[in-house]
């Protein structure tokens, strides 16, 4: 049982390049989330999807887009990467009626 | 948005020592969660608290849901090197609302 799987684990981009972080969960969870983790700032919510077909902005959505492709998959896209988007990105999912998030292992992104 | 103040930001302790960290909020929460993040991994749930005053243990870890519902504490007894990592608190205002995370406590355990 894989849980939440994120790819890639590491990525280096140049300013202005685009890329998509992929996330898939095999727990039949309804809700999925994208967070970024920066030193001393904890986990900040970028976007979330409460159910298949819906997406909503979190605390720090600027510069990102998301797609809830199906119930399993929730991708995060950077259209034009900026150095301020250098961070570790975590995908998480949650089942209905639960308030406990299950996290992926993270994707470390560096924008030069 | 909601803010959780987690302290201390970092701790350096000797193996065998006890550890205590806490989170406070200006808002009342109905759920408190404690997560641990091992180096290079995602956060993993340690303890979930659902009731004011609740005291829950998980091995050497004990967490409490504050009576005021505005704070929570995590204690680790007899620390070991594998306790190293970042500990996050998270709170939920009400059922169905999003989690708010604290800034994390970085724990280093010297053998």
PDB file of C-alpha atoms in Angstrom:
ATOM      1  CA  UNK A   1       0.000   0.000   0.000  1.00  0.00           C
ATOM      2  CA  UNK A   2       1.897   3.060  -1.285  1.00  0.00           C
ATOM      3  CA  UNK A   3      -0.204   5.810   0.366  1.00  0.00           C
ATOM      4  CA  UNK A   4       0.665   9.169  -1.200  1.00  0.00           C
ATOM      5  CA  UNK A   5       3.259   9.162  -3.986  1.00  0.00           C
ATOM      6  CA  UNK A   6       4.932  12.322  -5.272  1.00  0.00           C
ATOM      7  CA  UNK A   7       7.174  12.808  -8.263  1.00  0.00           C
ATOM      8  CA  UNK A   8       9.778  14.034  -8.870  1.00  0.00           C
ATOM      9  CA  UNK A   9      11.655  13.888  -5.576  1.00  0.00           C
ATOM     10  CA  UNK A  10      14.155  16.526  -6.673  1.00  0.00           C
ATOM     11  CA  UNK A  11      14.092  19.147  -9.433  1.00  0.00           C
ATOM     12  CA  UNK A  12      16.245  22.109 -10.404  1.00  0.00           C
ATOM     13  CA  UNK A  13      14.725  24.768 -12.638  1.00  0.00           C
ATOM     14  CA  UNK A  14      15.864  28.026 -14.138  1.00  0.00           C
ATOM     15  CA  UNK A  15      13.813  31.162 -13.558  1.00  0.00           C
ATOM     16  CA  UNK A  16      10.931  31.266 -16.019  1.00  0.00           C
ATOM     17  CA  UNK A  17      10.789  27.530 -16.704  1.00  0.00           C
ATOM     18  CA  UNK A  18       7.617  25.590 -16.089  1.00  0.00           C
ATOM     19  CA  UNK A  19       7.058  22.243 -14.459  1.00  0.00           C
ATOM     20  CA  UNK A  20       4.400  20.047 -12.917  1.00  0.00           C
ATOM     21  CA  UNK A  21       4.618  18.152  -9.647  1.00  0.00           C
ATOM     22  CA  UNK A  22       2.590  14.958  -9.682  1.00  0.00           C
ATOM     23  CA  UNK A  23       0.753  13.405  -6.747  1.00  0.00           C
ATOM     24  CA  UNK A  24      -1.278  10.212  -6.534  1.00  0.00           C
ATOM     25  CA  UNK A  25      -2.967   8.472  -3.601  1.00  0.00           C
ATOM     26  CA  UNK A  26      -4.306   4.935  -3.446  1.00  0.00           C
ATOM     27  CA  UNK A  27      -6.425   5.253  -0.296  1.00  0.00           C
ATOM     28  CA  UNK A  28      -9.634   6.352  -2.040  1.00  0.00           C
ATOM     29  CA  UNK A  29      -9.450   9.690  -0.203  1.00  0.00           C
ATOM     30  CA  UNK A  30     -11.730  12.507  -1.309  1.00  0.00           C
ATOM     31  CA  UNK A  31      -9.584  15.480  -0.313  1.00  0.00           C
ATOM     32  CA  UNK A  32      -6.093  16.299  -1.542  1.00  0.00           C
ATOM     33  CA  UNK A  33      -3.725  19.150  -0.670  1.00  0.00           C
ATOM     34  CA  UNK A  34      -0.517  20.820  -1.747  1.00  0.00           C
ATOM     35  CA  UNK A  35       1.713  22.445   0.887  1.00  0.00           C
ATOM     36  CA  UNK A  36       5.071  24.135   0.762  1.00  0.00           C
ATOM     37  CA  UNK A  37       7.570  23.938   3.597  1.00  0.00           C
ATOM     38  CA  UNK A  38      10.092  26.691   4.194  1.00  0.00           C
ATOM     39  CA  UNK A  39      12.495  26.993   7.157  1.00  0.00           C
ATOM     40  CA  UNK A  40      10.831  28.557  10.183  1.00  0.00           C
ATOM     41  CA  UNK A  41       7.457  28.845   8.441  1.00  0.00           C
ATOM     42  CA  UNK A  42       5.944  25.442   8.936  1.00  0.00           C
ATOM     43  CA  UNK A  43       3.624  24.042   6.284  1.00  0.00           C
ATOM     44  CA  UNK A  44       1.652  26.538   4.228  1.00  0.00           C
ATOM     45  CA  UNK A  45      -1.294  25.463   2.120  1.00  0.00           C
ATOM     46  CA  UNK A  46      -1.041  26.340  -1.568  1.00  0.00           C
ATOM     47  CA  UNK A  47      -4.186  24.735  -3.020  1.00  0.00           C
ATOM     48  CA  UNK A  48      -6.552  21.988  -2.063  1.00  0.00           C
ATOM     49  CA  UNK A  49      -9.267  19.858  -3.607  1.00  0.00           C
ATOM     50  CA  UNK A  50     -12.104  18.868  -1.302  1.00  0.00           C
ATOM     51  CA  UNK A  51     -13.430  16.376  -3.809  1.00  0.00           C
ATOM     52  CA  UNK A  52     -12.956  15.275  -7.391  1.00  0.00           C
ATOM     53  CA  UNK A  53     -13.804  18.148  -9.718  1.00  0.00           C
ATOM     54  CA  UNK A  54     -13.223  20.969  -7.225  1.00  0.00           C
ATOM     55  CA  UNK A  55     -10.160  23.018  -6.338  1.00  0.00           C
ATOM     56  CA  UNK A  56      -9.702  26.000  -4.007  1.00  0.00           C
ATOM     57  CA  UNK A  57      -6.954  28.407  -3.084  1.00  0.00           C
ATOM     58  CA  UNK A  58      -5.075  28.070   0.175  1.00  0.00           C
ATOM     59  CA  UNK A  59      -2.864  30.595   1.953  1.00  0.00           C
ATOM     60  CA  UNK A  60      -0.188  31.025  -0.744  1.00  0.00           C
ATOM     61  CA  UNK A  61      -1.671  30.242  -4.203  1.00  0.00           C
ATOM     62  CA  UNK A  62       0.068  32.932  -6.272  1.00  0.00           C
ATOM     63  CA  UNK A  63       2.308  31.524  -9.006  1.00  0.00           C
ATOM     64  CA  UNK A  64       0.718  28.067  -8.918  1.00  0.00           C
ATOM     65  CA  UNK A  65      -2.083  26.186 -10.632  1.00  0.00           C
ATOM     66  CA  UNK A  66      -3.559  22.805  -9.818  1.00  0.00           C
ATOM     67  CA  UNK A  67      -5.520  20.082 -11.550  1.00  0.00           C
ATOM     68  CA  UNK A  68      -7.573  17.369  -9.883  1.00  0.00           C
ATOM     69  CA  UNK A  69      -7.242  14.931 -12.736  1.00  0.00           C
ATOM     70  CA  UNK A  70      -9.362  12.228 -11.090  1.00  0.00           C
ATOM     71  CA  UNK A  71      -9.969  10.995  -7.556  1.00  0.00           C
ATOM     72  CA  UNK A  72      -6.437   9.619  -7.268  1.00  0.00           C
ATOM     73  CA  UNK A  73      -4.358  12.397  -8.801  1.00  0.00           C
ATOM     74  CA  UNK A  74      -3.753  16.054  -7.942  1.00  0.00           C
ATOM     75  CA  UNK A  75      -1.016  17.932  -9.778  1.00  0.00           C
ATOM     76  CA  UNK A  76       0.663  21.255  -9.005  1.00  0.00           C
ATOM     77  CA  UNK A  77       1.982  23.400 -11.858  1.00  0.00           C
ATOM     78  CA  UNK A  78       4.441  26.259 -11.856  1.00  0.00           C
ATOM     79  CA  UNK A  79       3.968  28.135 -15.136  1.00  0.00           C
ATOM     80  CA  UNK A  80       6.948  30.469 -14.755  1.00  0.00           C
ATOM     81  CA  UNK A  81       9.168  29.470 -11.859  1.00  0.00           C
ATOM     82  CA  UNK A  82      10.712  32.123  -9.609  1.00  0.00           C
ATOM     83  CA  UNK A  83      13.500  31.796  -7.030  1.00  0.00           C
ATOM     84  CA  UNK A  84      10.913  32.491  -4.300  1.00  0.00           C
ATOM     85  CA  UNK A  85       9.341  29.162  -5.200  1.00  0.00           C
ATOM     86  CA  UNK A  86      12.423  27.273  -4.069  1.00  0.00           C
ATOM     87  CA  UNK A  87      10.961  25.045  -1.390  1.00  0.00           C
ATOM     88  CA  UNK A  88       9.987  21.542  -0.398  1.00  0.00           C
ATOM     89  CA  UNK A  89       6.507  20.669  -1.631  1.00  0.00           C
ATOM     90  CA  UNK A  90       4.266  18.135   0.047  1.00  0.00           C
ATOM     91  CA  UNK A  91       1.121  16.530  -1.235  1.00  0.00           C
ATOM     92  CA  UNK A  92      -1.362  15.161   1.293  1.00  0.00           C
ATOM     93  CA  UNK A  93      -4.741  13.447   1.258  1.00  0.00           C
ATOM     94  CA  UNK A  94      -7.613  12.924   3.686  1.00  0.00           C
ATOM     95  CA  UNK A  95     -10.614  10.656   3.765  1.00  0.00           C
ATOM     96  CA  UNK A  96     -14.200  11.834   4.294  1.00  0.00           C
ATOM     97  CA  UNK A  97     -15.129  12.482   7.885  1.00  0.00           C
ATOM     98  CA  UNK A  98     -11.493  12.351   8.963  1.00  0.00           C
ATOM     99  CA  UNK A  99      -9.264  15.253   9.913  1.00  0.00           C
ATOM    100  CA  UNK A 100      -5.945  13.448   9.698  1.00  0.00           C
ATOM    101  CA  UNK A 101      -3.748  14.150   6.695  1.00  0.00           C
ATOM    102  CA  UNK A 102      -1.484  11.524   5.108  1.00  0.00           C
ATOM    103  CA  UNK A 103       1.556  13.114   3.494  1.00  0.00           C
ATOM    104  CA  UNK A 104       3.803  12.138   0.618  1.00  0.00           C
ATOM    105  CA  UNK A 105       7.578  12.101   0.975  1.00  0.00           C
ATOM    106  CA  UNK A 106       8.021  15.552  -0.554  1.00  0.00           C
ATOM    107  CA  UNK A 107       9.492  17.139  -3.676  1.00  0.00           C
ATOM    108  CA  UNK A 108      12.485  19.412  -3.273  1.00  0.00           C
ATOM    109  CA  UNK A 109      12.448  22.182  -5.878  1.00  0.00           C
ATOM    110  CA  UNK A 110      15.279  24.639  -6.492  1.00  0.00           C
ATOM    111  CA  UNK A 111      14.781  27.587  -8.819  1.00  0.00           C
ATOM    112  CA  UNK A 112      17.977  29.296  -9.929  1.00  0.00           C
TER     113      UNK A 112
ATOM    114  CA  UNK B   1      -5.534  33.261   8.575  1.00  0.00           C
ATOM    115  CA  UNK B   2      -5.233  31.391  11.841  1.00  0.00           C
ATOM    116  CA  UNK B   3      -1.817  31.303  13.474  1.00  0.00           C
ATOM    117  CA  UNK B   4      -0.296  28.734  15.741  1.00  0.00           C
ATOM    118  CA  UNK B   5       2.725  29.661  17.804  1.00  0.00           C
ATOM    119  CA  UNK B   6       4.936  26.660  18.377  1.00  0.00           C
ATOM    120  CA  UNK B   7       7.885  26.681  20.760  1.00  0.00           C
ATOM    121  CA  UNK B   8      10.686  26.177  21.061  1.00  0.00           C
ATOM    122  CA  UNK B   9      11.874  26.546  17.460  1.00  0.00           C
ATOM    123  CA  UNK B  10      14.750  24.166  18.099  1.00  0.00           C
ATOM    124  CA  UNK B  11      16.126  21.980  20.859  1.00  0.00           C
ATOM    125  CA  UNK B  12      19.481  20.310  21.357  1.00  0.00           C
ATOM    126  CA  UNK B  13      19.392  17.607  24.024  1.00  0.00           C
ATOM    127  CA  UNK B  14      21.348  14.622  25.266  1.00  0.00           C
ATOM    128  CA  UNK B  15      20.088  11.100  24.772  1.00  0.00           C
ATOM    129  CA  UNK B  16      17.959  10.066  27.733  1.00  0.00           C
ATOM    130  CA  UNK B  17      16.631  13.542  28.495  1.00  0.00           C
ATOM    131  CA  UNK B  18      12.950  14.388  28.458  1.00  0.00           C
ATOM    132  CA  UNK B  19      11.590  16.910  25.953  1.00  0.00           C
ATOM    133  CA  UNK B  20       8.624  19.228  26.068  1.00  0.00           C
ATOM    134  CA  UNK B  21       7.190  21.444  23.338  1.00  0.00           C
ATOM    135  CA  UNK B  22       3.927  23.315  22.958  1.00  0.00           C
ATOM    136  CA  UNK B  23       1.611  25.184  20.658  1.00  0.00           C
ATOM    137  CA  UNK B  24      -0.662  28.079  21.457  1.00  0.00           C
ATOM    138  CA  UNK B  25      -3.359  29.860  19.522  1.00  0.00           C
ATOM    139  CA  UNK B  26      -5.567  32.901  19.955  1.00  0.00           C
ATOM    140  CA  UNK B  27      -8.470  30.799  18.647  1.00  0.00           C
ATOM    141  CA  UNK B  28     -10.281  27.838  20.143  1.00  0.00           C
ATOM    142  CA  UNK B  29      -9.616  24.571  18.357  1.00  0.00           C
ATOM    143  CA  UNK B  30     -11.701  21.416  18.434  1.00  0.00           C
ATOM    144  CA  UNK B  31      -8.863  19.132  17.317  1.00  0.00           C
ATOM    145  CA  UNK B  32      -5.114  19.120  17.918  1.00  0.00           C
ATOM    146  CA  UNK B  33      -2.706  16.889  16.024  1.00  0.00           C
ATOM    147  CA  UNK B  34       1.001  16.257  16.459  1.00  0.00           C
ATOM    148  CA  UNK B  35       3.152  15.172  13.502  1.00  0.00           C
ATOM    149  CA  UNK B  36       6.797  14.187  13.213  1.00  0.00           C
ATOM    150  CA  UNK B  37       8.891  14.713  10.096  1.00  0.00           C
ATOM    151  CA  UNK B  38      11.999  12.580   9.721  1.00  0.00           C
ATOM    152  CA  UNK B  39      14.814  14.093   7.641  1.00  0.00           C
ATOM    153  CA  UNK B  40      13.969  13.817   3.939  1.00  0.00           C
ATOM    154  CA  UNK B  41      10.463  12.482   4.552  1.00  0.00           C
ATOM    155  CA  UNK B  42       6.924  13.788   4.878  1.00  0.00           C
ATOM    156  CA  UNK B  43       5.228  14.407   8.232  1.00  0.00           C
ATOM    157  CA  UNK B  44       3.698  11.381   9.929  1.00  0.00           C
ATOM    158  CA  UNK B  45       0.908  11.560  12.500  1.00  0.00           C
ATOM    159  CA  UNK B  46       1.970  10.826  16.088  1.00  0.00           C
ATOM    160  CA  UNK B  47      -1.040  11.686  18.217  1.00  0.00           C
ATOM    161  CA  UNK B  48      -4.541  13.079  17.637  1.00  0.00           C
ATOM    162  CA  UNK B  49      -6.500  14.878  20.380  1.00  0.00           C
ATOM    163  CA  UNK B  50     -10.223  15.566  20.143  1.00  0.00           C
ATOM    164  CA  UNK B  51     -11.361  16.685  23.585  1.00  0.00           C
ATOM    165  CA  UNK B  52     -10.350  19.501  25.949  1.00  0.00           C
ATOM    166  CA  UNK B  53      -8.223  18.098  28.759  1.00  0.00           C
ATOM    167  CA  UNK B  54      -7.518  14.877  26.890  1.00  0.00           C
ATOM    168  CA  UNK B  55      -4.164  13.278  27.661  1.00  0.00           C
ATOM    169  CA  UNK B  56      -2.996  10.642  25.178  1.00  0.00           C
ATOM    170  CA  UNK B  57       0.153   8.543  25.052  1.00  0.00           C
ATOM    171  CA  UNK B  58       1.903   6.760  22.215  1.00  0.00           C
ATOM    172  CA  UNK B  59       4.892   4.907  23.635  1.00  0.00           C
ATOM    173  CA  UNK B  60       7.297   7.476  25.058  1.00  0.00           C
ATOM    174  CA  UNK B  61       5.211  10.328  23.666  1.00  0.00           C
ATOM    175  CA  UNK B  62       2.438  12.036  25.599  1.00  0.00           C
ATOM    176  CA  UNK B  63       0.287  14.878  24.315  1.00  0.00           C
ATOM    177  CA  UNK B  64      -2.386  16.946  25.984  1.00  0.00           C
ATOM    178  CA  UNK B  65      -5.267  19.025  24.667  1.00  0.00           C
ATOM    179  CA  UNK B  66      -5.290  22.164  26.827  1.00  0.00           C
ATOM    180  CA  UNK B  67      -8.313  22.914  28.997  1.00  0.00           C
ATOM    181  CA  UNK B  68      -8.758  26.319  27.350  1.00  0.00           C
ATOM    182  CA  UNK B  69      -8.719  24.575  23.920  1.00  0.00           C
ATOM    183  CA  UNK B  70      -6.164  27.160  22.830  1.00  0.00           C
ATOM    184  CA  UNK B  71      -3.053  25.117  23.447  1.00  0.00           C
ATOM    185  CA  UNK B  72      -1.484  21.682  23.317  1.00  0.00           C
ATOM    186  CA  UNK B  73       1.669  20.073  24.661  1.00  0.00           C
ATOM    187  CA  UNK B  74       3.851  17.216  23.488  1.00  0.00           C
ATOM    188  CA  UNK B  75       6.287  15.477  25.813  1.00  0.00           C
ATOM    189  CA  UNK B  76       8.895  12.898  24.860  1.00  0.00           C
ATOM    190  CA  UNK B  77      10.425  10.889  27.672  1.00  0.00           C
ATOM    191  CA  UNK B  78      13.880   9.304  27.676  1.00  0.00           C
ATOM    192  CA  UNK B  79      14.832  10.592  24.227  1.00  0.00           C
ATOM    193  CA  UNK B  80      16.773   8.404  21.795  1.00  0.00           C
ATOM    194  CA  UNK B  81      18.706   9.342  18.630  1.00  0.00           C
ATOM    195  CA  UNK B  82      15.837   8.320  16.321  1.00  0.00           C
ATOM    196  CA  UNK B  83      13.655  11.013  17.915  1.00  0.00           C
ATOM    197  CA  UNK B  84      15.569  13.507  15.761  1.00  0.00           C
ATOM    198  CA  UNK B  85      13.330  15.411  13.366  1.00  0.00           C
ATOM    199  CA  UNK B  86      10.858  18.261  13.117  1.00  0.00           C
ATOM    200  CA  UNK B  87       7.718  18.090  15.238  1.00  0.00           C
ATOM    201  CA  UNK B  88       4.638  19.966  14.042  1.00  0.00           C
ATOM    202  CA  UNK B  89       1.451  20.752  15.846  1.00  0.00           C
ATOM    203  CA  UNK B  90      -1.708  21.261  13.822  1.00  0.00           C
ATOM    204  CA  UNK B  91      -5.097  22.541  14.879  1.00  0.00           C
ATOM    205  CA  UNK B  92      -8.570  22.455  13.435  1.00  0.00           C
ATOM    206  CA  UNK B  93     -11.132  25.120  14.323  1.00  0.00           C
ATOM    207  CA  UNK B  94     -14.181  22.986  13.675  1.00  0.00           C
ATOM    208  CA  UNK B  95     -15.159  19.832  11.910  1.00  0.00           C
ATOM    209  CA  UNK B  96     -14.511  20.130   8.182  1.00  0.00           C
ATOM    210  CA  UNK B  97     -12.274  23.193   8.393  1.00  0.00           C
ATOM    211  CA  UNK B  98      -8.692  23.096   7.155  1.00  0.00           C
ATOM    212  CA  UNK B  99      -5.758  22.331   9.413  1.00  0.00           C
ATOM    213  CA  UNK B 100      -3.433  25.108  10.527  1.00  0.00           C
ATOM    214  CA  UNK B 101       0.168  24.072  11.198  1.00  0.00           C
ATOM    215  CA  UNK B 102       2.665  25.449  13.673  1.00  0.00           C
ATOM    216  CA  UNK B 103       6.146  26.475  12.537  1.00  0.00           C
ATOM    217  CA  UNK B 104       7.718  23.278  13.820  1.00  0.00           C
ATOM    218  CA  UNK B 105      10.232  22.336  16.524  1.00  0.00           C
ATOM    219  CA  UNK B 106      13.550  20.985  15.256  1.00  0.00           C
ATOM    220  CA  UNK B 107      14.821  18.360  17.700  1.00  0.00           C
ATOM    221  CA  UNK B 108      18.438  17.214  17.799  1.00  0.00           C
ATOM    222  CA  UNK B 109      19.435  14.363  20.121  1.00  0.00           C
ATOM    223  CA  UNK B 110      23.110  13.890  20.889  1.00  0.00           C
ATOM    224  CA  UNK B 111      24.125  10.305  21.671  1.00  0.00           C
TER     225      UNK B 111
END
